[in-house]
């Protein structure tokens, strides 16, 4: 299929609209566990007994810290399940947006250099960028180039 920048931009716009329609979401999973209470005379202490439960737990890790919450059967469990499903949809949409954007970038032409002075200035900026240590600074160099061209890609 021959893709054009215009068709991909339309697809990207459709994906952005779909992203806006994403409802409340949260990351994590819901696990079902059975636990033994620890009492010697309880039925769960007998061999082969699965334990008390099922208990539904919402689990997630945020910035290296784990969180868990016991969920009540019914509306609370359903709410968490819906929110987790919405998060999965959000992640899939974001990935699809990235893929479409990368295809758009591949189709866009490379800016033409008008003269030797502009080329030498660009090379000078690229040498400065490559000697800097942060990614942000390298991006700023390209912003200068595009701003001079009047091309507002950033």
mmCIF file of C-alpha atoms in Angstrom:
data_model
loop_
_atom_site.group_PDB
_atom_site.id
_atom_site.type_symbol
_atom_site.label_atom_id
_atom_site.label_comp_id
_atom_site.label_asym_id
_atom_site.label_seq_id
_atom_site.Cartn_x
_atom_site.Cartn_y
_atom_site.Cartn_z
ATOM 1 C CA UNK A 1 0.000 0.000 0.000
ATOM 2 C CA UNK A 2 1.343 3.404 -0.988
ATOM 3 C CA UNK A 3 1.139 5.667 2.023
ATOM 4 C CA UNK A 4 1.226 9.423 1.720
ATOM 5 C CA UNK A 5 2.081 11.954 4.372
ATOM 6 C CA UNK A 6 -1.476 13.273 4.156
ATOM 7 C CA UNK A 7 -3.064 9.847 4.710
ATOM 8 C CA UNK A 8 -0.720 9.139 7.626
ATOM 9 C CA UNK A 9 -1.436 12.565 9.169
ATOM 10 C CA UNK A 10 -5.154 11.804 8.911
ATOM 11 C CA UNK A 11 -4.585 8.432 10.585
ATOM 12 C CA UNK A 12 -2.542 10.137 13.308
ATOM 13 C CA UNK A 13 -5.356 12.654 13.849
ATOM 14 C CA UNK A 14 -7.858 9.797 14.140
ATOM 15 C CA UNK A 15 -5.613 8.120 16.704
ATOM 16 C CA UNK A 16 -5.331 11.361 18.706
ATOM 17 C CA UNK A 17 -9.138 11.656 18.725
ATOM 18 C CA UNK A 18 -9.413 8.044 19.868
ATOM 19 C CA UNK A 19 -6.850 8.798 22.572
ATOM 20 C CA UNK A 20 -8.984 11.717 23.786
ATOM 21 C CA UNK A 21 -11.927 9.351 24.174
ATOM 22 C CA UNK A 22 -9.947 7.087 26.509
ATOM 23 C CA UNK A 23 -11.707 7.045 29.830
ATOM 24 C CA UNK A 24 -10.192 6.730 33.316
ATOM 25 C CA UNK A 25 -7.338 4.257 33.470
ATOM 26 C CA UNK A 26 -4.796 2.846 35.865
ATOM 27 C CA UNK A 27 -1.829 0.560 35.374
ATOM 28 C CA UNK A 28 -1.454 -2.764 37.078
ATOM 29 C CA UNK A 29 -2.899 -6.252 37.174
ATOM 30 C CA UNK A 30 -5.517 -8.058 39.192
ATOM 31 C CA UNK A 31 -4.463 -11.350 40.703
ATOM 32 C CA UNK A 32 -6.564 -13.940 42.479
ATOM 33 C CA UNK A 33 -4.996 -15.450 45.581
ATOM 34 C CA UNK A 34 -5.912 -17.977 48.243
ATOM 35 C CA UNK A 35 -4.338 -17.574 51.674
ATOM 36 C CA UNK A 36 -3.882 -19.743 54.698
ATOM 37 C CA UNK A 37 -4.818 -18.044 57.945
ATOM 38 C CA UNK A 38 -2.249 -19.824 60.121
ATOM 39 C CA UNK A 39 -4.660 -21.305 62.682
ATOM 40 C CA UNK A 40 -3.862 -24.948 63.426
ATOM 41 C CA UNK A 41 -7.490 -26.083 63.676
ATOM 42 C CA UNK A 42 -8.750 -24.260 60.546
ATOM 43 C CA UNK A 43 -9.754 -26.212 57.440
ATOM 44 C CA UNK A 44 -7.142 -24.297 55.421
ATOM 45 C CA UNK A 45 -4.372 -25.900 57.511
ATOM 46 C CA UNK A 46 -5.213 -29.343 56.130
ATOM 47 C CA UNK A 47 -3.057 -30.671 53.335
ATOM 48 C CA UNK A 48 -4.549 -30.086 49.887
ATOM 49 C CA UNK A 49 -6.824 -27.233 50.981
ATOM 50 C CA UNK A 50 -6.269 -24.179 48.755
ATOM 51 C CA UNK A 51 -6.799 -21.692 51.565
ATOM 52 C CA UNK A 52 -9.239 -18.882 52.164
ATOM 53 C CA UNK A 53 -10.348 -16.969 49.135
ATOM 54 C CA UNK A 54 -10.480 -16.077 46.420
ATOM 55 C CA UNK A 55 -9.106 -12.654 47.267
ATOM 56 C CA UNK A 56 -8.706 -10.248 44.351
ATOM 57 C CA UNK A 57 -5.612 -8.047 44.573
ATOM 58 C CA UNK A 58 -4.726 -5.086 42.409
ATOM 59 C CA UNK A 59 -0.925 -4.899 42.034
ATOM 60 C CA UNK A 60 1.312 -2.347 40.367
ATOM 61 C CA UNK A 61 4.812 -0.943 40.550
ATOM 62 C CA UNK A 62 5.342 2.813 40.262
ATOM 63 C CA UNK A 63 8.889 4.201 40.179
ATOM 64 C CA UNK A 64 10.250 0.979 41.631
ATOM 65 C CA UNK A 65 7.771 0.832 44.514
ATOM 66 C CA UNK A 66 5.162 -1.926 44.626
ATOM 67 C CA UNK A 67 1.569 -1.255 45.581
ATOM 68 C CA UNK A 68 -1.243 -3.707 46.276
ATOM 69 C CA UNK A 69 -4.849 -3.313 47.281
ATOM 70 C CA UNK A 70 -7.451 -5.906 48.167
ATOM 71 C CA UNK A 71 -10.583 -5.415 46.064
ATOM 72 C CA UNK A 72 -14.148 -6.178 47.037
ATOM 73 C CA UNK A 73 -16.200 -8.348 44.701
ATOM 74 C CA UNK A 74 -18.751 -6.405 42.710
ATOM 75 C CA UNK A 75 -18.564 -2.796 41.567
ATOM 76 C CA UNK A 76 -15.069 -2.107 42.963
ATOM 77 C CA UNK A 77 -13.521 -5.103 41.203
ATOM 78 C CA UNK A 78 -15.349 -4.251 37.971
ATOM 79 C CA UNK A 79 -14.168 -0.624 38.162
ATOM 80 C CA UNK A 80 -10.522 -1.700 38.505
ATOM 81 C CA UNK A 81 -10.879 -4.230 35.682
ATOM 82 C CA UNK A 82 -12.319 -1.551 33.375
ATOM 83 C CA UNK A 83 -9.597 0.937 34.301
ATOM 84 C CA UNK A 84 -6.849 -1.609 33.650
ATOM 85 C CA UNK A 85 -8.410 -2.479 30.278
ATOM 86 C CA UNK A 86 -8.504 1.248 29.438
ATOM 87 C CA UNK A 87 -4.811 1.512 30.348
ATOM 88 C CA UNK A 88 -3.990 -1.321 27.955
ATOM 89 C CA UNK A 89 -5.940 0.470 25.224
ATOM 90 C CA UNK A 90 -4.083 3.716 26.039
ATOM 91 C CA UNK A 91 -0.683 1.993 25.759
ATOM 92 C CA UNK A 92 -1.657 0.335 22.451
ATOM 93 C CA UNK A 93 -2.848 3.667 21.031
ATOM 94 C CA UNK A 94 0.374 5.390 22.107
ATOM 95 C CA UNK A 95 2.446 2.684 20.421
ATOM 96 C CA UNK A 96 0.382 2.976 17.240
ATOM 97 C CA UNK A 97 0.810 6.773 17.269
ATOM 98 C CA UNK A 98 4.586 6.336 17.537
ATOM 99 C CA UNK A 99 4.620 3.896 14.596
ATOM 100 C CA UNK A 100 2.556 6.263 12.424
ATOM 101 C CA UNK A 101 4.761 9.225 13.403
ATOM 102 C CA UNK A 102 7.887 7.274 12.479
ATOM 103 C CA UNK A 103 6.407 6.476 9.049
ATOM 104 C CA UNK A 104 5.577 10.169 8.581
ATOM 105 C CA UNK A 105 9.164 11.075 9.508
ATOM 106 C CA UNK A 106 10.484 8.567 6.969
ATOM 107 C CA UNK A 107 8.340 10.095 4.202
ATOM 108 C CA UNK A 108 9.150 13.748 4.931
ATOM 109 C CA UNK A 109 11.902 15.094 2.706
ATOM 110 C CA UNK A 110 15.218 16.194 4.136
ATOM 111 C CA UNK A 111 15.474 20.020 4.153
ATOM 112 C CA UNK A 112 17.519 21.379 1.252
ATOM 113 C CA UNK A 113 20.648 23.358 1.998
ATOM 114 C CA UNK A 114 20.552 26.621 -0.025
ATOM 115 C CA UNK A 115 24.212 27.576 -0.140
ATOM 116 C CA UNK A 116 27.691 26.819 1.174
ATOM 117 C CA UNK A 117 27.361 29.307 4.023
ATOM 118 C CA UNK A 118 24.246 27.589 5.326
ATOM 119 C CA UNK A 119 25.973 24.196 4.983
ATOM 120 C CA UNK A 120 29.040 25.343 6.909
ATOM 121 C CA UNK A 121 26.826 26.860 9.631
ATOM 122 C CA UNK A 122 24.905 23.599 9.913
ATOM 123 C CA UNK A 123 28.133 21.585 10.116
ATOM 124 C CA UNK A 124 29.407 23.960 12.792
ATOM 125 C CA UNK A 125 26.201 23.465 14.807
ATOM 126 C CA UNK A 126 26.455 19.682 14.389
ATOM 127 C CA UNK A 127 30.029 19.642 15.705
ATOM 128 C CA UNK A 128 28.917 21.652 18.726
ATOM 129 C CA UNK A 129 25.987 19.303 19.257
ATOM 130 C CA UNK A 130 28.065 16.150 19.071
ATOM 131 C CA UNK A 131 30.498 17.470 21.681
ATOM 132 C CA UNK A 132 27.747 18.188 24.201
ATOM 133 C CA UNK A 133 26.791 15.501 26.626
ATOM 134 C CA UNK A 134 23.007 15.771 26.851
ATOM 135 C CA UNK A 135 20.392 14.711 24.378
ATOM 136 C CA UNK A 136 18.440 17.904 25.041
ATOM 137 C CA UNK A 137 21.299 20.077 23.820
ATOM 138 C CA UNK A 138 21.574 18.096 20.569
ATOM 139 C CA UNK A 139 17.860 18.593 19.982
ATOM 140 C CA UNK A 140 18.245 22.336 20.612
ATOM 141 C CA UNK A 141 20.805 22.526 17.781
ATOM 142 C CA UNK A 142 18.286 21.159 15.327
ATOM 143 C CA UNK A 143 15.648 23.580 16.629
ATOM 144 C CA UNK A 144 17.941 26.438 15.643
ATOM 145 C CA UNK A 145 18.270 25.023 12.120
ATOM 146 C CA UNK A 146 14.521 24.542 11.663
ATOM 147 C CA UNK A 147 13.726 27.956 13.130
ATOM 148 C CA UNK A 148 16.079 29.597 10.636
ATOM 149 C CA UNK A 149 14.358 27.727 7.828
ATOM 150 C CA UNK A 150 10.921 28.830 9.000
ATOM 151 C CA UNK A 151 9.955 25.166 9.285
ATOM 152 C CA UNK A 152 8.172 24.723 12.648
ATOM 153 C CA UNK A 153 8.610 21.004 13.281
ATOM 154 C CA UNK A 154 9.511 21.401 16.961
#
